[in-house]
Coordinates of N, CA and C in Angstrom, one line a residue:
M28 N -13.5 -31.8 -20.1 CA -12.1 -31.7 -19.8 C -11.7 -32.9 -18.9
K29 N -12.6 -33.9 -18.7 CA -12.3 -35.0 -17.8 C -12.2 -36.3 -18.6
G30 N -11.8 -37.4 -18.0 CA -11.8 -38.6 -18.7 C -10.5 -39.3 -18.6
L31 N -9.5 -38.8 -19.4 CA -8.2 -39.4 -19.5 C -7.3 -39.0 -18.3
A32 N -6.4 -39.9 -18.0 CA -5.4 -39.6 -17.0 C -4.6 -38.4 -17.5
R33 N -4.2 -37.5 -16.6 CA -3.4 -36.3 -17.1 C -2.0 -36.4 -16.7
K34 N -1.1 -35.8 -17.5 CA 0.3 -35.8 -17.3 C 0.9 -34.5 -17.9
N35 N 1.9 -34.0 -17.2 CA 2.6 -32.8 -17.7 C 3.7 -33.2 -18.7
W36 N 3.7 -32.7 -19.9 CA 4.8 -32.9 -20.8 C 5.7 -31.7 -20.7
E37 N 6.8 -31.9 -20.0 CA 7.7 -30.7 -19.7 C 8.7 -30.6 -20.9
I38 N 8.1 -30.1 -22.0 CA 8.9 -29.9 -23.2 C 9.5 -28.5 -23.2
V39 N 8.9 -27.6 -22.5 CA 9.5 -26.3 -22.2 C 9.5 -26.0 -20.7
K40 N 10.6 -25.4 -20.3 CA 10.7 -25.1 -18.8 C 11.1 -23.7 -18.6
G41 N 10.5 -23.1 -17.6 CA 10.8 -21.7 -17.3 C 9.8 -20.8 -18.0
C42 N 9.7 -19.5 -17.6 CA 8.8 -18.6 -18.2 C 9.2 -17.1 -17.8
E43 N 8.4 -16.2 -18.2 CA 8.5 -14.8 -17.8 C 7.2 -14.2 -17.5
R44 N 7.2 -13.2 -16.5 CA 6.0 -12.6 -16.2 C 5.5 -11.8 -17.3
L45 N 4.2 -11.8 -17.6 CA 3.6 -11.1 -18.7 C 2.5 -10.1 -18.2
T46 N 1.7 -10.6 -17.3 CA 0.6 -9.7 -16.7 C 0.5 -10.0 -15.2
S47 N -0.4 -9.3 -14.5 CA -0.6 -9.5 -13.1 C -1.2 -10.9 -12.8
G48 N -1.7 -11.5 -13.8 CA -2.2 -12.9 -13.6 C -1.1 -13.9 -13.3
C49 N 0.1 -13.5 -13.6 CA 1.3 -14.3 -13.4 C 1.8 -14.3 -12.0
D50 N 1.3 -13.3 -11.2 CA 2.0 -13.0 -9.9 C 1.9 -14.0 -8.9
S51 N 1.0 -15.0 -9.0 CA 0.9 -16.1 -8.0 C 1.3 -17.4 -8.6
C52 N 1.9 -17.4 -9.8 CA 2.2 -18.6 -10.5 C 3.0 -19.6 -9.6
P53 N 2.4 -20.8 -9.4 CA 3.1 -21.8 -8.5 C 4.5 -22.2 -9.1
S54 N 4.6 -22.3 -10.4 CA 5.8 -22.7 -11.0 C 6.9 -21.6 -10.7
Y55 N 6.6 -20.3 -10.9 CA 7.5 -19.3 -10.6 C 8.0 -19.3 -9.2
W56 N 7.0 -19.4 -8.3 CA 7.4 -19.3 -6.9 C 8.1 -20.5 -6.4
Y57 N 7.9 -21.7 -7.0 CA 8.7 -22.9 -6.7 C 10.1 -22.7 -7.1
H58 N 10.3 -22.1 -8.3 CA 11.7 -21.9 -8.7 C 12.4 -20.8 -7.9
K59 N 11.6 -19.8 -7.6 CA 12.2 -18.7 -6.8 C 12.6 -19.1 -5.4
T60 N 11.7 -19.8 -4.7 CA 11.9 -20.3 -3.4 C 13.1 -21.2 -3.3
N61 N 13.2 -22.1 -4.3 CA 14.3 -23.0 -4.3 C 15.6 -22.6 -5.0
K62 N 15.5 -21.3 -5.4 CA 16.7 -20.6 -6.1 C 17.1 -21.4 -7.3
L63 N 16.1 -21.8 -8.1 CA 16.3 -22.5 -9.4 C 16.2 -21.6 -10.6
D64 N 16.9 -22.0 -11.6 CA 16.9 -21.2 -12.9 C 15.5 -21.3 -13.5
Y65 N 15.0 -20.1 -13.8 CA 13.7 -20.0 -14.4 C 13.7 -19.5 -15.8
T66 N 14.9 -19.5 -16.4 CA 15.1 -19.1 -17.8 C 14.3 -20.1 -18.7
V67 N 13.7 -19.6 -19.8 CA 13.0 -20.4 -20.7 C 13.9 -21.3 -21.5
K68 N 13.7 -22.6 -21.4 CA 14.5 -23.5 -22.1 C 13.6 -24.6 -22.7
T69 N 13.9 -25.0 -24.0 CA 13.2 -26.1 -24.6 C 13.9 -27.4 -24.2
Q70 N 13.1 -28.4 -23.7 CA 13.6 -29.6 -23.2 C 13.5 -30.7 -24.3
M71 N 14.3 -30.6 -25.3 CA 14.1 -31.6 -26.4 C 14.4 -33.0 -26.1
Q72 N 15.1 -33.2 -25.0 CA 15.3 -34.6 -24.5 C 14.0 -35.3 -24.1
N73 N 13.0 -34.5 -23.9 CA 11.7 -35.0 -23.5 C 10.7 -35.1 -24.7
L74 N 11.2 -34.9 -25.9 CA 10.4 -34.9 -27.1 C 9.5 -36.1 -27.3
Y75 N 10.1 -37.3 -27.0 CA 9.4 -38.5 -27.4 C 8.7 -39.2 -26.2
I76 N 8.5 -38.5 -25.1 CA 7.8 -39.1 -24.0 C 6.4 -39.5 -24.4
P77 N 5.6 -38.7 -25.1 CA 4.3 -39.1 -25.4 C 4.3 -40.3 -26.4
T78 N 5.3 -40.3 -27.3 CA 5.4 -41.3 -28.3 C 5.6 -42.7 -27.7
N79 N 6.4 -42.7 -26.6 CA 6.8 -43.9 -25.9 C 5.8 -44.4 -24.9
D80 N 4.8 -43.6 -24.7 CA 3.7 -43.9 -23.7 C 2.5 -44.5 -24.4
V81 N 2.3 -45.8 -24.2 CA 1.3 -46.5 -24.9 C -0.1 -46.3 -24.4
F82 N -0.2 -45.8 -23.1 CA -1.5 -45.7 -22.5 C -2.1 -44.3 -22.7
P83 N -3.3 -44.2 -23.3 CA -3.9 -42.9 -23.6 C -3.9 -41.9 -22.5
K84 N -3.5 -40.7 -22.7 CA -3.5 -39.7 -21.7 C -3.9 -38.3 -22.2
M85 N -4.2 -37.4 -21.3 CA -4.3 -36.0 -21.7 C -3.0 -35.3 -21.2
Y86 N -2.2 -35.0 -22.2 CA -0.9 -34.3 -21.9 C -1.1 -32.8 -21.8
S87 N -0.7 -32.2 -20.7 CA -0.7 -30.8 -20.6 C 0.7 -30.4 -21.1
V88 N 0.7 -29.6 -22.1 CA 2.0 -29.3 -22.8 C 2.6 -28.1 -22.2
A89 N 3.8 -28.3 -21.6 CA 4.6 -27.2 -21.0 C 3.9 -26.5 -19.9
H90 N 3.1 -27.2 -19.1 CA 2.4 -26.6 -18.0 C 3.5 -26.0 -17.0
G91 N 3.2 -24.8 -16.6 CA 4.2 -24.0 -15.8 C 5.1 -23.2 -16.6
S92 N 4.9 -23.3 -17.9 CA 5.7 -22.5 -18.9 C 4.7 -22.0 -20.0
D93 N 5.2 -21.7 -21.1 CA 4.4 -21.3 -22.2 C 5.0 -21.8 -23.5
L94 N 4.4 -22.7 -24.2 CA 4.9 -23.3 -25.4 C 5.2 -22.2 -26.5
F95 N 4.5 -21.2 -26.5 CA 4.6 -20.1 -27.5 C 5.5 -18.9 -27.1
H96 N 6.2 -19.2 -26.0 CA 7.2 -18.1 -25.6 C 8.2 -17.9 -26.8
E97 N 8.6 -16.6 -26.9 CA 9.4 -16.2 -28.0 C 10.7 -16.9 -28.1
S98 N 11.2 -17.5 -27.0 CA 12.4 -18.2 -26.9 C 12.4 -19.6 -27.5
V99 N 11.2 -20.1 -27.8 CA 11.0 -21.4 -28.4 C 11.0 -21.3 -29.9
A100 N 12.0 -21.9 -30.5 CA 12.2 -21.7 -32.0 C 11.1 -22.4 -32.7
V101 N 10.8 -21.8 -33.9 CA 9.7 -22.4 -34.8 C 10.1 -23.8 -35.2
D102 N 11.3 -24.1 -35.4 CA 11.7 -25.5 -35.8 C 11.4 -26.4 -34.7
D103 N 11.6 -26.0 -33.4 CA 11.3 -26.9 -32.3 C 9.8 -27.0 -32.2
L104 N 9.1 -26.0 -32.4 CA 7.6 -26.1 -32.4 C 7.1 -27.1 -33.4
K105 N 7.7 -27.1 -34.6 CA 7.3 -28.0 -35.6 C 7.6 -29.5 -35.2
K106 N 8.7 -29.7 -34.5 CA 9.0 -31.0 -34.0 C 8.0 -31.5 -32.9
I107 N 7.7 -30.5 -32.1 CA 6.8 -30.8 -31.0 C 5.4 -31.2 -31.5
F108 N 5.0 -30.4 -32.5 CA 3.6 -30.6 -33.1 C 3.6 -31.9 -33.9
K109 N 4.7 -32.3 -34.5 CA 4.8 -33.5 -35.2 C 4.6 -34.7 -34.3
V110 N 5.2 -34.6 -33.1 CA 5.0 -35.7 -32.1 C 3.5 -35.8 -31.7
M111 N 2.9 -34.6 -31.5 CA 1.5 -34.6 -31.2 C 0.6 -35.2 -32.3
N112 N 0.9 -34.8 -33.5 CA 0.2 -35.3 -34.7 C 0.3 -36.8 -34.8
N113 N 1.4 -37.3 -34.5 CA 1.6 -38.8 -34.7 C 1.2 -39.6 -33.5
A114 N 0.8 -39.0 -32.4 CA 0.4 -39.7 -31.2 C -1.1 -39.5 -31.0
G115 N -1.8 -40.1 -31.9 CA -3.3 -40.0 -31.9 C -4.0 -40.6 -30.8
H116 N -3.3 -41.5 -30.0 CA -3.9 -42.1 -28.9 C -3.9 -41.2 -27.7
H117 N -3.2 -40.1 -27.7 CA -3.3 -39.1 -26.7 C -4.0 -37.8 -27.1
D118 N -4.5 -37.1 -26.1 CA -4.9 -35.7 -26.4 C -3.9 -34.8 -25.7
F119 N -3.8 -33.6 -26.3 CA -2.8 -32.6 -25.9 C -3.5 -31.3 -25.6
E120 N -3.2 -30.7 -24.5 CA -3.8 -29.5 -24.0 C -2.7 -28.4 -23.9
I121 N -2.9 -27.3 -24.7 CA -1.9 -26.2 -24.6 C -2.7 -25.0 -24.1
V122 N -2.1 -24.3 -23.1 CA -2.6 -23.0 -22.6 C -1.5 -22.0 -22.8
T123 N -1.9 -20.9 -23.4 CA -0.9 -19.8 -23.6 C -1.5 -18.4 -23.3
K124 N -0.6 -17.5 -22.9 CA -0.9 -16.1 -22.8 C -0.4 -15.4 -24.1
R125 N 0.6 -16.1 -24.7 CA 1.2 -15.5 -25.9 C 0.5 -15.9 -27.2
I126 N -0.8 -15.6 -27.2 CA -1.6 -16.1 -28.3 C -1.3 -15.3 -29.6
E127 N -0.7 -14.1 -29.5 CA -0.3 -13.4 -30.8 C 0.8 -14.2 -31.5
R128 N 1.7 -14.8 -30.7 CA 2.8 -15.6 -31.4 C 2.2 -16.9 -31.9
A129 N 1.3 -17.5 -31.2 CA 0.7 -18.7 -31.6 C 0.0 -18.4 -33.0
S130 N -0.7 -17.3 -33.1 CA -1.4 -16.9 -34.3 C -0.4 -16.7 -35.5
C131 N 0.8 -16.2 -35.2 CA 1.8 -15.9 -36.2 C 2.4 -17.1 -36.8
V132 N 2.5 -18.2 -36.0 CA 3.2 -19.4 -36.5 C 2.1 -20.5 -36.8
A133 N 0.9 -20.3 -36.5 CA -0.2 -21.3 -36.6 C -0.2 -22.0 -38.0
D134 N 0.0 -21.2 -39.1 CA -0.1 -21.8 -40.4 C 1.2 -22.7 -40.7
Q135 N 2.2 -22.7 -39.9 CA 3.3 -23.5 -40.1 C 3.2 -24.8 -39.3
L136 N 2.1 -25.0 -38.6 CA 2.0 -26.2 -37.7 C 0.7 -26.9 -38.2
E137 N 0.7 -28.2 -37.9 CA -0.5 -29.1 -38.2 C -1.3 -29.2 -36.9
W138 N -2.5 -28.8 -37.0 CA -3.4 -28.8 -35.9 C -4.3 -30.0 -35.9
S139 N -3.7 -31.2 -35.6 CA -4.5 -32.4 -35.6 C -5.6 -32.4 -34.6
N140 N -6.6 -33.3 -34.7 CA -7.8 -33.2 -33.9 C -7.6 -33.5 -32.4
N141 N -6.4 -34.0 -32.1 CA -6.1 -34.3 -30.7 C -5.4 -33.2 -29.9
I142 N -5.4 -32.0 -30.6 CA -4.7 -30.9 -29.9 C -5.8 -29.9 -29.5
R143 N -5.8 -29.5 -28.2 CA -6.7 -28.5 -27.7 C -5.9 -27.3 -27.4
L144 N -6.4 -26.1 -27.8 CA -5.7 -24.9 -27.6 C -6.5 -23.9 -26.7
G145 N -5.9 -23.4 -25.7 CA -6.6 -22.5 -24.8 C -5.8 -21.2 -24.6
V146 N -6.5 -20.2 -24.2 CA -5.9 -18.9 -23.9 C -6.2 -18.5 -22.5
A147 N -5.2 -18.1 -21.8 CA -5.4 -17.6 -20.4 C -5.7 -16.1 -20.3
L148 N -6.7 -15.8 -19.6 CA -7.0 -14.4 -19.4 C -7.6 -14.2 -18.1
E149 N -7.2 -13.1 -17.4 CA -7.6 -12.9 -16.0 C -8.7 -11.9 -15.9
S150 N -9.1 -11.2 -17.0 CA -10.1 -10.2 -16.9 C -10.5 -9.9 -18.4
G151 N -11.6 -9.1 -18.5 CA -12.1 -8.7 -19.8 C -11.1 -7.8 -20.5
E152 N -10.2 -7.2 -19.8 CA -9.2 -6.4 -20.4 C -8.4 -7.1 -21.5
Y153 N -8.3 -8.4 -21.4 CA -7.6 -9.2 -22.3 C -8.4 -10.0 -23.3
R154 N -9.7 -9.6 -23.4 CA -10.6 -10.3 -24.3 C -10.1 -10.4 -25.8
W155 N -9.2 -9.5 -26.1 CA -8.7 -9.5 -27.5 C -7.9 -10.8 -27.8
R156 N -7.4 -11.5 -26.7 CA -6.7 -12.7 -26.9 C -7.7 -13.8 -27.5
V157 N -8.9 -13.7 -27.2 CA -9.9 -14.7 -27.7 C -10.1 -14.5 -29.2
D158 N -10.0 -13.3 -29.7 CA -10.1 -13.1 -31.2 C -8.9 -13.8 -31.9
Y159 N -7.7 -13.7 -31.3 CA -6.6 -14.5 -31.9 C -6.8 -16.0 -31.8
L160 N -7.3 -16.4 -30.7 CA -7.6 -17.9 -30.5 C -8.6 -18.4 -31.6
R161 N -9.6 -17.6 -31.8 CA -10.7 -18.0 -32.8 C -10.1 -18.2 -34.2
N162 N -9.0 -17.5 -34.5 CA -8.5 -17.6 -35.9 C -7.4 -18.7 -36.0
I163 N -7.2 -19.4 -35.0 CA -6.3 -20.6 -35.1 C -7.1 -21.8 -35.3
P164 N -6.7 -22.7 -36.3 CA -7.5 -23.8 -36.7 C -7.4 -25.1 -35.7
A165 N -7.5 -24.8 -34.4 CA -7.6 -25.9 -33.5 C -9.0 -26.4 -33.5
R166 N -9.2 -27.7 -33.4 CA -10.5 -28.3 -33.3 C -11.3 -27.9 -32.1
Y167 N -10.5 -27.8 -31.0 CA -11.1 -27.5 -29.6 C -10.4 -26.3 -29.1
R168 N -11.2 -25.3 -28.8 CA -10.6 -24.0 -28.3 C -11.3 -23.7 -26.9
F169 N -10.5 -23.3 -26.0 CA -11.0 -23.0 -24.7 C -10.4 -21.8 -24.0
I170 N -11.1 -21.2 -23.0 CA -10.6 -20.1 -22.3 C -10.3 -20.6 -20.8
S171 N -9.1 -20.2 -20.3 CA -8.8 -20.5 -18.9 C -8.8 -19.1 -18.2
A172 N -10.0 -18.8 -17.6 CA -10.1 -17.6 -16.8 C -9.5 -17.9 -15.4
C173 N -8.2 -17.8 -15.4 CA -7.5 -18.3 -14.3 C -6.2 -17.5 -14.1
P174 N -6.0 -16.8 -12.9 CA -7.1 -16.6 -11.9 C -8.0 -15.4 -12.4
I175 N -9.2 -15.5 -12.0 CA -10.2 -14.4 -12.3 C -9.9 -13.2 -11.4
L176 N -9.5 -12.1 -12.0 CA -9.1 -10.9 -11.2 C -10.0 -9.7 -11.4
D177 N -10.9 -9.8 -12.4 CA -11.8 -8.6 -12.7 C -12.9 -9.1 -13.5
A178 N -13.8 -8.2 -13.9 CA -15.0 -8.6 -14.6 C -14.6 -8.9 -16.1
F179 N -15.5 -9.7 -16.7 CA -15.4 -10.1 -18.1 C -16.6 -9.6 -18.9
P180 N -16.8 -8.3 -19.1 CA -18.0 -7.8 -19.7 C -18.0 -8.1 -21.3
Q181 N -19.2 -8.4 -21.8 CA -19.4 -8.5 -23.2 C -18.4 -9.4 -23.9
M182 N -18.3 -10.6 -23.5 CA -17.4 -11.6 -24.1 C -18.1 -12.2 -25.3
D183 N -17.4 -12.3 -26.4 CA -17.8 -13.0 -27.6 C -17.2 -14.4 -27.5
L184 N -18.1 -15.4 -27.2 CA -17.6 -16.8 -27.0 C -17.9 -17.6 -28.2
S185 N -18.2 -17.0 -29.4 CA -18.4 -17.8 -30.6 C -17.1 -18.6 -30.9
D186 N -17.4 -19.9 -31.3 CA -16.3 -20.8 -31.7 C -15.4 -21.2 -30.5
I187 N -15.9 -21.0 -29.3 CA -15.2 -21.4 -28.1 C -16.0 -22.6 -27.5
N188 N -15.2 -23.7 -27.1 CA -15.9 -24.9 -26.7 C -16.1 -24.9 -25.2
Y189 N -15.2 -24.2 -24.4 CA -15.2 -24.4 -23.0 C -14.6 -23.2 -22.3
V190 N -15.1 -22.9 -21.1 CA -14.5 -21.8 -20.3 C -14.3 -22.4 -18.9
G191 N -13.0 -22.3 -18.4 CA -12.7 -22.7 -17.0 C -12.6 -21.5 -16.2
I192 N -13.4 -21.3 -15.2 CA -13.4 -20.1 -14.3 C -12.8 -20.5 -13.0
V193 N -11.7 -19.9 -12.6 CA -10.9 -20.3 -11.4 C -10.6 -19.1 -10.6
E194 N -11.0 -19.2 -9.3 CA -10.7 -18.1 -8.4 C -9.3 -18.4 -7.8
E195 N -8.6 -17.4 -7.4 CA -7.2 -17.5 -6.9 C -7.2 -17.9 -5.5
T196 N -7.1 -19.3 -5.2 CA -7.2 -19.8 -3.9 C -5.8 -20.2 -3.4
W197 N -4.7 -19.8 -4.1 CA -3.3 -20.0 -3.8 C -2.6 -18.7 -3.8
G198 N -1.3 -18.7 -3.4 CA -0.5 -17.5 -3.6 C -1.1 -16.3 -3.0
L199 N -1.3 -15.2 -3.8 CA -1.7 -14.0 -3.2 C -3.2 -14.0 -2.8
K200 N -4.0 -15.0 -3.3 CA -5.4 -15.1 -2.9 C -6.1 -13.8 -3.1
R201 N -6.0 -13.2 -4.2 CA -6.6 -11.9 -4.4 C -8.2 -12.1 -4.5
P202 N -8.9 -11.1 -3.9 CA -10.4 -11.3 -3.8 C -11.1 -11.3 -5.1
V203 N -12.2 -12.0 -5.1 CA -13.0 -12.1 -6.3 C -14.4 -11.7 -6.0
K204 N -15.0 -10.8 -6.8 CA -16.3 -10.4 -6.6 C -17.3 -11.4 -7.2
N205 N -18.3 -11.7 -6.5 CA -19.3 -12.8 -6.9 C -19.9 -12.4 -8.3
E206 N -20.1 -11.1 -8.5 CA -20.7 -10.6 -9.7 C -19.9 -10.9 -11.0
W207 N -18.5 -10.9 -10.8 CA -17.7 -11.2 -11.9 C -17.9 -12.7 -12.4
V208 N -18.0 -13.6 -11.4 CA -18.1 -15.0 -11.7 C -19.5 -15.2 -12.3
E209 N -20.6 -14.7 -11.6 CA -21.9 -14.9 -12.1 C -22.2 -14.4 -13.5
D210 N -21.6 -13.2 -13.8 CA -21.7 -12.6 -15.1 C -21.1 -13.5 -16.2
L211 N -19.9 -14.0 -15.9 CA -19.2 -14.9 -16.9 C -20.0 -16.2 -17.0
K212 N -20.5 -16.8 -16.0 CA -21.3 -18.0 -16.1 C -22.5 -17.7 -16.9
E213 N -23.2 -16.6 -16.7 CA -24.4 -16.3 -17.4 C -24.1 -16.1 -18.9
Q214 N -22.9 -15.5 -19.2 CA -22.6 -15.3 -20.6 C -22.3 -16.7 -21.3
C215 N -21.7 -17.6 -20.6 CA -21.4 -19.0 -21.1 C -22.8 -19.7 -21.4
E216 N -23.7 -19.6 -20.4 CA -25.0 -20.2 -20.6 C -25.8 -19.6 -21.7
T217 N -25.8 -18.3 -21.8 CA -26.5 -17.6 -22.9 C -26.0 -18.0 -24.3
Q218 N -24.6 -18.2 -24.3 CA -24.0 -18.4 -25.6 C -23.8 -19.9 -25.9
G219 N -24.3 -20.8 -25.0 CA -24.2 -22.2 -25.1 C -22.8 -22.8 -25.0
V220 N -22.0 -22.3 -24.1 CA -20.6 -22.7 -24.0 C -20.5 -23.4 -22.6
D221 N -19.9 -24.6 -22.6 CA -19.7 -25.4 -21.4 C -18.7 -24.6 -20.5
Y222 N -18.9 -24.7 -19.2 CA -17.9 -24.1 -18.3 C -17.8 -24.9 -17.0
T223 N -16.8 -24.7 -16.2 CA -16.7 -25.2 -14.9 C -16.2 -24.1 -14.0
L224 N -16.4 -24.2 -12.7 CA -16.0 -23.2 -11.7 C -15.1 -23.9 -10.7
N225 N -13.9 -23.3 -10.6 CA -13.0 -23.8 -9.5 C -12.7 -25.3 -9.6
E226 N -12.7 -25.8 -10.8 CA -12.5 -27.3 -10.9 C -11.0 -27.6 -10.5
S227 N -10.1 -26.9 -11.0 CA -8.7 -27.1 -10.7 C -7.8 -26.0 -11.2
Y228 N -6.8 -25.6 -10.4 CA -5.8 -24.6 -11.0 C -4.9 -25.4 -11.9
A229 N -4.7 -26.7 -11.7 CA -3.6 -27.4 -12.3 C -3.5 -27.3 -13.8
W230 N -4.6 -27.0 -14.4 CA -4.6 -26.9 -15.9 C -4.8 -25.5 -16.4
G231 N -4.5 -24.6 -15.5 CA -4.4 -23.2 -16.0 C -3.1 -22.9 -16.6
S232 N -2.7 -21.6 -16.7 CA -1.5 -21.2 -17.3 C -0.8 -20.1 -16.4
N233 N 0.5 -20.1 -16.4 CA 1.2 -19.1 -15.7 C 1.2 -17.8 -16.4

């Protein structure tokens, strides 16, 4: 997950709470504290930012929002994916909690090799999201266990390239049991999946 300079592509702005993992979202609290509108909006005026950027980067797509929020029209998703498909000098990283919708529209989108798709889950309660992720034809699939709020027992990590394990050191700073982290690390090692621990919140999902 390292190498290229990183940049947020704010193609979607705003979001909605989905689970308890959202409760410390820095994007939400920034908007709330500053009394800013947090309604989900597609920012199509930013569509060609990656196209016009000649220097290779890792673009985080709609960080602080969710590209697959129900408010983002399929036609807009197609335009966004076309930009990614045509910008082969960049890599694009998408993290979503709304993996069911991503699965529903996946066959209408072109998953070029420079697109990485990840699913955010805060505990094993949401392991079903990984099954949806596995069925989407992204070349690189990853799990953002961010923030880790409970155990992840019996995870099937087949066809998953990477797991990012991140404790909540911001916002509510909810406690993490060491056994949750150690068990998930052991599952990654046993199943041959790369992982990092507390590398950065910045590339998680709200």
